[in-house]
CSV table of C-alpha atoms in Angstrom, one decimal:
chain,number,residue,atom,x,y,z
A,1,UNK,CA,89.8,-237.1,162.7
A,2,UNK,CA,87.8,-235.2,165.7
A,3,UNK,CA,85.7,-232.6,165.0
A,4,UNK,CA,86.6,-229.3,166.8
A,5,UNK,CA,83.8,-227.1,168.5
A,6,UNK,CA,83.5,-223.5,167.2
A,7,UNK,CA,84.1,-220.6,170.1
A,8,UNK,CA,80.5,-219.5,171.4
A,9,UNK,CA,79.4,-216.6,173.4
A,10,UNK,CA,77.8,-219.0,176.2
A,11,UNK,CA,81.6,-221.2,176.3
A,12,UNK,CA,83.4,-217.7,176.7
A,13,UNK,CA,81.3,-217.2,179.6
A,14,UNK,CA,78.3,-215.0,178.6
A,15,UNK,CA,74.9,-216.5,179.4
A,16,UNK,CA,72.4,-214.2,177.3
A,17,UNK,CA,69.5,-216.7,178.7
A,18,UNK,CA,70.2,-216.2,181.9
A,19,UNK,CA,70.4,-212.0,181.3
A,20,UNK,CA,66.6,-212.4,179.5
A,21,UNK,CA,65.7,-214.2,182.6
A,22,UNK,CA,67.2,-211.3,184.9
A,23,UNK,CA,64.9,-209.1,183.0
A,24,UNK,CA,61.9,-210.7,183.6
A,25,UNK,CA,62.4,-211.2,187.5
A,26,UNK,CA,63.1,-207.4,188.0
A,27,UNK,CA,60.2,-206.3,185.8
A,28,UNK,CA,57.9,-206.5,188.6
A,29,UNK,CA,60.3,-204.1,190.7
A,30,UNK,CA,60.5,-201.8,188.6
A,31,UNK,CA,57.2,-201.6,187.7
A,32,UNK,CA,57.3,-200.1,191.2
A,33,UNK,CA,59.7,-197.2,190.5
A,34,UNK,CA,57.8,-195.0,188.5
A,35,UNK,CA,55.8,-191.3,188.3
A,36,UNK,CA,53.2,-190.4,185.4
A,37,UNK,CA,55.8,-188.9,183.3
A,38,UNK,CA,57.3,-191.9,182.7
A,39,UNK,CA,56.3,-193.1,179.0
A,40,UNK,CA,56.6,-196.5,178.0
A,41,UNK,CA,58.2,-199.8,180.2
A,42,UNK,CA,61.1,-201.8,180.3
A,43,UNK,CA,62.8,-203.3,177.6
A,44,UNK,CA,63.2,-200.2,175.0
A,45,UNK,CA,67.2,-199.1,174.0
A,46,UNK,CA,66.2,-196.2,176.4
A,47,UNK,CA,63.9,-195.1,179.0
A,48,UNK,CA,61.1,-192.0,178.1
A,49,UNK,CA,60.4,-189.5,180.3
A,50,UNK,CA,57.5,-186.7,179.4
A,51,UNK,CA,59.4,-183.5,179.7
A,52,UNK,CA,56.2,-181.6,179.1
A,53,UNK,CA,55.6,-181.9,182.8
A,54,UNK,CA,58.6,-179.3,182.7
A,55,UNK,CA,56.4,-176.8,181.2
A,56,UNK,CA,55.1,-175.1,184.3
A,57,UNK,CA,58.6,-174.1,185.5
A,58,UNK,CA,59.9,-170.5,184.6
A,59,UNK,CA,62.9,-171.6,183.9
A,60,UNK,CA,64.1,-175.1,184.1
A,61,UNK,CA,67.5,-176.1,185.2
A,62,UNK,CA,68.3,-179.6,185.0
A,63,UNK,CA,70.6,-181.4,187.6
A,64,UNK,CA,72.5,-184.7,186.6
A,65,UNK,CA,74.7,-186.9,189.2
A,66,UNK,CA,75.9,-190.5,189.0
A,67,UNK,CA,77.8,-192.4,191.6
A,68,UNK,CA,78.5,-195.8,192.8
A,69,UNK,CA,79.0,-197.6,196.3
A,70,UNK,CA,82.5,-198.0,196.2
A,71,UNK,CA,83.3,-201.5,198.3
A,72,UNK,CA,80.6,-201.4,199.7
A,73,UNK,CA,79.0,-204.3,197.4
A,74,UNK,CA,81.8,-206.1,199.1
A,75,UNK,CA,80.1,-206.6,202.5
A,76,UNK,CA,76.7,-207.5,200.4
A,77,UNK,CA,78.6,-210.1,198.6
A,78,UNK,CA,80.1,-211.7,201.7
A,79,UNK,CA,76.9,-211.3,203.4
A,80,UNK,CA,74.9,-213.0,200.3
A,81,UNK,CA,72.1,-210.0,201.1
A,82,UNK,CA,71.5,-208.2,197.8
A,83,UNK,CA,68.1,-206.2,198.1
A,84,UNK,CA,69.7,-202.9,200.1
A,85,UNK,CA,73.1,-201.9,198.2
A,86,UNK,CA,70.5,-200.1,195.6
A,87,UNK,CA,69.5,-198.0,198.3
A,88,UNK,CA,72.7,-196.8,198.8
A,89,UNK,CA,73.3,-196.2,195.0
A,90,UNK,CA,70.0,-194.4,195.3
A,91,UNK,CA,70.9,-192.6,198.1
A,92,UNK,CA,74.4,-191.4,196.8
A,93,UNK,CA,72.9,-190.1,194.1
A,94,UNK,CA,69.7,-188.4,194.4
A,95,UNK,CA,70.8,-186.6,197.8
A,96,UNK,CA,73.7,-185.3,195.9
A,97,UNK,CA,70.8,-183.8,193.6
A,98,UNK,CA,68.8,-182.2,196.1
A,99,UNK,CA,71.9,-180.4,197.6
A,100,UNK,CA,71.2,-177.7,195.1
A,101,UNK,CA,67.3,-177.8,195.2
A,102,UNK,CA,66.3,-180.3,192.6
A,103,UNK,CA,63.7,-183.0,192.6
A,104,UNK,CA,65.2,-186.1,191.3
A,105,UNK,CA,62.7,-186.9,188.8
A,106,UNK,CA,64.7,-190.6,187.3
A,107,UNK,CA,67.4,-192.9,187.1
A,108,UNK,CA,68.9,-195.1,185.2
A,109,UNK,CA,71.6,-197.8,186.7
A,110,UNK,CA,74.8,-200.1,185.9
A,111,UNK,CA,75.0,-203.6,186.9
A,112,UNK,CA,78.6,-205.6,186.0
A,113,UNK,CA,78.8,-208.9,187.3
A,114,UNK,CA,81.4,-212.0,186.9
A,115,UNK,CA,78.0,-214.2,185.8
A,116,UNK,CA,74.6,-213.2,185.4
A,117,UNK,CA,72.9,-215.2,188.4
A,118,UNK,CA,69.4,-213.8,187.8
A,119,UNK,CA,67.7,-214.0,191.4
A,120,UNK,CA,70.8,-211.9,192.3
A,121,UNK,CA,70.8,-209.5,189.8
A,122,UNK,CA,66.5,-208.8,190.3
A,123,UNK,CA,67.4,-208.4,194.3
A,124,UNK,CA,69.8,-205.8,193.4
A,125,UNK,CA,67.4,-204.0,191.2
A,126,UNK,CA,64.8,-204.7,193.9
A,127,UNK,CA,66.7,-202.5,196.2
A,128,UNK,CA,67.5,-199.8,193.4
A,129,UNK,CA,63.4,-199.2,192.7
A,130,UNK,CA,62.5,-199.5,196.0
A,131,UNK,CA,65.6,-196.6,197.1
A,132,UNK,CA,63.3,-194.9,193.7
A,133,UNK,CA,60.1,-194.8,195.5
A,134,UNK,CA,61.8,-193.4,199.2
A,135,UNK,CA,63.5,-190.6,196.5
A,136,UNK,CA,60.1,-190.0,194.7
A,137,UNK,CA,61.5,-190.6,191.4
A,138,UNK,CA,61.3,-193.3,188.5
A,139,UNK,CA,63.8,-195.9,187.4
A,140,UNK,CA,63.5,-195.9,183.8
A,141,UNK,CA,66.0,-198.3,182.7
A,142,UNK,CA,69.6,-199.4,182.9
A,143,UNK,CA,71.9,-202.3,182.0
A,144,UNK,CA,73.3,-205.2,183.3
A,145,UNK,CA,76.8,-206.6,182.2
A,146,UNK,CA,78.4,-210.0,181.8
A,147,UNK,CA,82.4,-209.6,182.1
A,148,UNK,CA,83.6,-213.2,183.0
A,149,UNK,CA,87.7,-213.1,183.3
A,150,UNK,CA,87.2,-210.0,184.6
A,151,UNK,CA,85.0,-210.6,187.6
A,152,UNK,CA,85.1,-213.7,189.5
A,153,UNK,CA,81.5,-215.7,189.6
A,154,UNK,CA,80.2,-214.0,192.5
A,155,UNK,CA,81.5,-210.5,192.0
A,156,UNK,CA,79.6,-207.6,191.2
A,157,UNK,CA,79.3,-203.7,191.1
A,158,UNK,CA,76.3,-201.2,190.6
A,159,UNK,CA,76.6,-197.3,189.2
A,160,UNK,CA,73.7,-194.7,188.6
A,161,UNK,CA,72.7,-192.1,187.2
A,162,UNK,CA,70.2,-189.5,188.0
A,163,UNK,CA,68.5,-186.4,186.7
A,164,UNK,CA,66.3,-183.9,188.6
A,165,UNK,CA,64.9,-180.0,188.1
A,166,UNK,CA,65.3,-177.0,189.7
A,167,UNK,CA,63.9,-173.4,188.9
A,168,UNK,CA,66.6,-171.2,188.1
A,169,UNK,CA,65.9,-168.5,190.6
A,170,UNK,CA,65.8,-171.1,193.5
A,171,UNK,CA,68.9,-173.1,193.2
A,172,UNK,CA,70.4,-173.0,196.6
A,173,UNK,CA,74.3,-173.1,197.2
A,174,UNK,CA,77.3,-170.3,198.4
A,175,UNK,CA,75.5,-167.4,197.1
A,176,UNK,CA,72.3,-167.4,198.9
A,177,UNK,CA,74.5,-168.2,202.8
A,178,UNK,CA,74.7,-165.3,204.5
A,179,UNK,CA,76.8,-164.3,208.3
A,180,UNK,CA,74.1,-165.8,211.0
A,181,UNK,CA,72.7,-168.3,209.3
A,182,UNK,CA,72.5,-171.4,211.0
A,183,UNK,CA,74.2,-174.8,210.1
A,184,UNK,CA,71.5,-177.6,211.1
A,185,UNK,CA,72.7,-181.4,211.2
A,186,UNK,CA,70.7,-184.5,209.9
A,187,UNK,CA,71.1,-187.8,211.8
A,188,UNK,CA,72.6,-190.7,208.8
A,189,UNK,CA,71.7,-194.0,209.6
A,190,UNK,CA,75.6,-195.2,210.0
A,191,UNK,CA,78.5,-195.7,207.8
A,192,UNK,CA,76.5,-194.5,204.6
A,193,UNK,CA,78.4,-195.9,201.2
A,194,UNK,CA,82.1,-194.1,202.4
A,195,UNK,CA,85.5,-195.6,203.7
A,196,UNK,CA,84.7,-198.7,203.5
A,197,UNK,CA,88.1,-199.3,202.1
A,198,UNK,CA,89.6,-197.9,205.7
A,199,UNK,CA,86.5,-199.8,207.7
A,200,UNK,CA,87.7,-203.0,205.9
A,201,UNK,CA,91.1,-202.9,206.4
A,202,UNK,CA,90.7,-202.3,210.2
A,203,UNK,CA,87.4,-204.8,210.8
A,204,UNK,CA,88.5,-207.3,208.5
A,205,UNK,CA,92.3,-207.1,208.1
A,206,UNK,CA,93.8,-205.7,211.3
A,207,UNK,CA,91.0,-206.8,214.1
A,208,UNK,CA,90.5,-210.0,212.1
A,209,UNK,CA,86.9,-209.8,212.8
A,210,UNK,CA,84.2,-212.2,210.9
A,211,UNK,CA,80.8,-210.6,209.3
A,212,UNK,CA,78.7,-212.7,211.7
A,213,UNK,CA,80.4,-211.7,215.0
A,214,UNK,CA,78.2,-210.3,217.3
A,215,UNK,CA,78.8,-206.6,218.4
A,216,UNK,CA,76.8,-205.7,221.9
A,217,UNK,CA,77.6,-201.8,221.3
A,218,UNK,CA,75.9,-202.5,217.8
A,219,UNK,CA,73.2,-204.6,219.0
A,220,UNK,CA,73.6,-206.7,215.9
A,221,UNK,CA,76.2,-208.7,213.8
A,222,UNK,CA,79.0,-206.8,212.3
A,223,UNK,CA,77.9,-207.5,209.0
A,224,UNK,CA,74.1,-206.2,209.9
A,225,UNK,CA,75.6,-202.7,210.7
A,226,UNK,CA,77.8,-202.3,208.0
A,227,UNK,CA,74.9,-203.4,205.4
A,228,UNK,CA,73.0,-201.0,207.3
A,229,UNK,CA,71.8,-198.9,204.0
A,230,UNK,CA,72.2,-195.3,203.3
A,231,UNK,CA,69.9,-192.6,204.6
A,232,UNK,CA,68.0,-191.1,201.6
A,233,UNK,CA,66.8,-187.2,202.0
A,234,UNK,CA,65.7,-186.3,198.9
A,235,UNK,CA,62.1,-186.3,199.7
A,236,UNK,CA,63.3,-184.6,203.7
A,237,UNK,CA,64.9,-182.0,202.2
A,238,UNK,CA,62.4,-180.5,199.3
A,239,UNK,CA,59.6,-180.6,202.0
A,240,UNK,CA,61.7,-178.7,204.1
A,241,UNK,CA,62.5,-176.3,200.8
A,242,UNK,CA,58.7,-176.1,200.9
A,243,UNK,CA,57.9,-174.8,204.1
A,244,UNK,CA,61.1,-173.0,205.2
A,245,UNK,CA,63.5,-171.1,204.0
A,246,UNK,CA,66.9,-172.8,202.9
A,247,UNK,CA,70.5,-171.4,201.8
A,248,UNK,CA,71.8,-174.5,201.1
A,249,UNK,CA,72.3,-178.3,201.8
A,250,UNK,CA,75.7,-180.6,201.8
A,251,UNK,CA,75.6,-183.8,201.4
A,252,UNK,CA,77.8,-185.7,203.9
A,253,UNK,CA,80.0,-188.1,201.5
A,254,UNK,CA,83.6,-189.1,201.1
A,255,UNK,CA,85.5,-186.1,202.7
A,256,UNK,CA,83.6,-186.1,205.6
A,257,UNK,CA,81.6,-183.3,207.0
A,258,UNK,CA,83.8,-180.3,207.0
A,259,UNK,CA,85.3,-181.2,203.4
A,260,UNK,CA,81.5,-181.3,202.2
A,261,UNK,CA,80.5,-178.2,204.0
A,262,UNK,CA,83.2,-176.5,202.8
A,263,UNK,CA,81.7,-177.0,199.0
A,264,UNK,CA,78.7,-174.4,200.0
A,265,UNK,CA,80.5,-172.2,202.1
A,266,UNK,CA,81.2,-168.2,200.3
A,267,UNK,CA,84.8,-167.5,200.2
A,268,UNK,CA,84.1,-164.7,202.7
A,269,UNK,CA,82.3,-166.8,205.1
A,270,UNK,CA,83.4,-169.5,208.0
A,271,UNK,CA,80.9,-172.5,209.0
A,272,UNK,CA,81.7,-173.6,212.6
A,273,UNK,CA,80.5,-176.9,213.6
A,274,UNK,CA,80.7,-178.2,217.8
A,275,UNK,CA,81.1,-181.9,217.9
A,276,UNK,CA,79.5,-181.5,221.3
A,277,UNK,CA,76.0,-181.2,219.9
A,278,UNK,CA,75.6,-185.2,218.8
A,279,UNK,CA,77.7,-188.4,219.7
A,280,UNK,CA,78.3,-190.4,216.5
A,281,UNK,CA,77.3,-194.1,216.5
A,282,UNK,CA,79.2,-197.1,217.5
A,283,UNK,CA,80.4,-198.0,214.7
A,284,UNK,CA,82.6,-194.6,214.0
A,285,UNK,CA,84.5,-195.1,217.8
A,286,UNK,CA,84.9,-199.0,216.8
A,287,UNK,CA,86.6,-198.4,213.7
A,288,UNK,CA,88.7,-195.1,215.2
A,289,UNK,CA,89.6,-197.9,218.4
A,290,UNK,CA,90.5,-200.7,216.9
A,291,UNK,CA,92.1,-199.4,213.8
A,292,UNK,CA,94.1,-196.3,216.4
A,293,UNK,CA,92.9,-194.0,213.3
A,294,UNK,CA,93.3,-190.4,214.8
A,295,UNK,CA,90.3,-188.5,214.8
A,296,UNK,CA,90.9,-186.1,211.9
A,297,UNK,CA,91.3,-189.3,209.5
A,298,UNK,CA,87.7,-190.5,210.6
A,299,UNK,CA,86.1,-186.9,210.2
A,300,UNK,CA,88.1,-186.5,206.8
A,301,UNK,CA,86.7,-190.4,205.8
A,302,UNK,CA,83.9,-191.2,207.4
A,303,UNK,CA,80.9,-189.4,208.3
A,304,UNK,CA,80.7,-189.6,212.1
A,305,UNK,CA,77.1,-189.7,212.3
A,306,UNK,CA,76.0,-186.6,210.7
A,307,UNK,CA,74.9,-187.6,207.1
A,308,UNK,CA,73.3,-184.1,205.1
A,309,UNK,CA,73.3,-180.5,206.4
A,310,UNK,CA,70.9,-177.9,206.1
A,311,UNK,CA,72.2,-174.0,206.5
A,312,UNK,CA,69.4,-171.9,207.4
A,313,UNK,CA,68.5,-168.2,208.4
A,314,UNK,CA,67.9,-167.8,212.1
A,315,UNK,CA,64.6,-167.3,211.5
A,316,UNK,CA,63.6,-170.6,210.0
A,317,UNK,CA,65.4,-173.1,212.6
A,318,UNK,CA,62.5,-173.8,214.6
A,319,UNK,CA,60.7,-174.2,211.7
A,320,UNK,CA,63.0,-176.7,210.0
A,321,UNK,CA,63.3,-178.5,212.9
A,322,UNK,CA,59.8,-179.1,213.3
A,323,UNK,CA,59.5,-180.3,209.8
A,324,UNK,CA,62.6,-183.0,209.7
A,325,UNK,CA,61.1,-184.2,213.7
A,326,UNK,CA,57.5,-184.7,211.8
A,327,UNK,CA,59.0,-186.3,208.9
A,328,UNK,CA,61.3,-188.7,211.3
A,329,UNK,CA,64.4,-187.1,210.9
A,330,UNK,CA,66.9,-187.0,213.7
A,331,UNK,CA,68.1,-183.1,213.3
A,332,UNK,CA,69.4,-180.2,215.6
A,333,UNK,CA,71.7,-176.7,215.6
A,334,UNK,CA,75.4,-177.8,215.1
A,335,UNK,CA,76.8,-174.7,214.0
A,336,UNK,CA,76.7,-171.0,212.5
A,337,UNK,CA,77.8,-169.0,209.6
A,338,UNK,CA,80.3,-166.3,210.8
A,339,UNK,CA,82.8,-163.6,208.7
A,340,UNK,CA,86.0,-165.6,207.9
A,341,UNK,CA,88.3,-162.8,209.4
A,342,UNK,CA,91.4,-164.7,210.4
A,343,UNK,CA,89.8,-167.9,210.1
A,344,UNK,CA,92.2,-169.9,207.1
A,345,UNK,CA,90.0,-172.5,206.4
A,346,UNK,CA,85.8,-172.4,205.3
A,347,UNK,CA,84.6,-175.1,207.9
A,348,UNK,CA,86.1,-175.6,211.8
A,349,UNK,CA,85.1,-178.2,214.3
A,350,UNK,CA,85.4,-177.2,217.7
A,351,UNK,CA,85.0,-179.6,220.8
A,352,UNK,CA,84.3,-182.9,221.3
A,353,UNK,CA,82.2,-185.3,220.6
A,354,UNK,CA,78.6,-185.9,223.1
A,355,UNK,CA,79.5,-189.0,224.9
């Protein structure tokens, strides 16, 4: 008679050593993601933070946000480069913070894979602490998940979560835009973490192009620009909160920018835009060209180049400007804040694009 072997957690796919191992390659990293109010290290059920730092506000507001990179991770995957997608989860998530005036002060984040590999799971955390130190906040902990049947070997995702504070009285949105302020643009760095579902299907799908194809108009392989990682403001925009004075920000996500704009603009007001003031990267005509997407699916998809915007009073655009330029930040005047009047809609854009 044979003996039969009992079910295990390792033979239904789970490798616990290889999570503890995980662990201890990423501890270094984020070692790197931290600020003085963080209290203990990695490894606790949950991560401390010392909210006695929030003593000196008047009144605290705190600001939460989580978000993902949608498929995204698939390009990192195909591209076997793990160490940037956390600056796009980073990135998703603390500039959606800012928007209303809060310092991202830490995050937390969600790994799932198919099977804990852990030099791949401590390059992804790489990139989330390092996207932590561009934000000026802390990573105090997070989790990484096993689902075999679920996700095939080499597939993964990534999640966060972030809080930040804001002073009551200076929490910036609709209320605080006023007729002749102006709408300023900052430059994003390409195709952010949005669309990619639409960029795949017309790269990858339709045009049948391969990751390593070489793009002139890029300069680089297909697959270095779309890995290209998302621009993080955080830190951009509270200087510019520091030495100007701001209405409001929108972050420039999925919905593109007149959708996002729209989310800050009064009920009363209209925010008009001219495309003419910046020509969007390569990539944006690429995908619109070989995909034949008109150009109202692109703007309503895809950023086109413009990836957080500022609205200002008149008075403080030079001002603003001189800050994002000093701080490396591609910016300029895009726009202004009029009355609605017969205007149906919150945010136009007018022209075309700079060629």
């Amino acid at each position: 008679m044979s003996e039969t072997t009992g079910a295990s957690y390792a033979a239904a796919g789970v490798d616990i050593e290889a999570g503890d191992h995980a662990v201890e390659l990423m501890k270094k990293w984020v070692k790197k993601a931290t600020r003085p109010e963080v209290v203990g290290g990695l490894g606790g059920f949950a991560g401390l933070f010392d909210a006695s730092a929030l003593k000196r506000y008047e009144r605290p507001l705190l600001a939460s946000a989580t978000d993902g990179v949608g498929t995204k991770v698939d390009i990192a995957r195909r591209m076997g480069v793990y160490d940037t997608i956390g600056h796009d989860l980073v990135g998703m998530v603390v500039d959606d913070l800012v928007v209303c005036g809060a310092e991202p002060l830490f995050m937390t984040d969600y790994i799932c894979v198919g099977k804990v590999v852990p030099e791949r799971v401590a390059a992804i955390v790489k990139g989330i602490a390092e996207g932590c130190v561009l934000a000026g906040c802390a990573l105090v902990g997070g989790e990484t998940a096993e689902h075999p049947g679920l996700l095939g070997p080499d597939e993964f995702d990534v999640a966060g979560a972030g809080t930040g504070v804001v002073e009551a009285d200076r929490v910036l949105g609709a209320d605080r835009i006023r007729t002749g302020d102006v709408v300023i643009a900052m430059a994003s760095s390409g195709l952010h973490s949005n669309g990619y579902s639409l960029v795949r299907h017309v790269l990858f799908d339709r045009a049948g192009w391969e990751l390593d194809r070489e793009v002139p108009e890029f300069g680089r392989t297909l697959g270095e620009e779309l890995l290209e990682p998302t621009r993080i403001y955080s830190l951009d925009c509270l200087a510019l909160t520091r030495t100007a004075e701001v209405h409001a920000f929108s972050h420039i996500t999925g919905g593109g920018l007149a959708n996002n704009l729209a989310r800050v603009v009064p009920d009363h007001l209209h925010a008009t835009v001219d495309r003419a003031t910046w020509t969007p990267g390569a990539v944006f005509d690429t995908v619109g060209r070989l995909g034949g997407v008109e150009r109202l699916e692109l703007e309503k998809t895809l950023n086109m180049g413009v990836g957080m915007i500022a609205v200002v009073p008149q008075e403080s655009v030079d001002v603003a400007l001189s800050v994002l330029a000093d701080r490396g930040v591609d910016a300029w005047v895009a726009g202004a804040i009029t009355e609605r009047g017969d205007h149906a809609e919150a945010v136009a854009l007018t022209g075309d694009y700079a060629s």
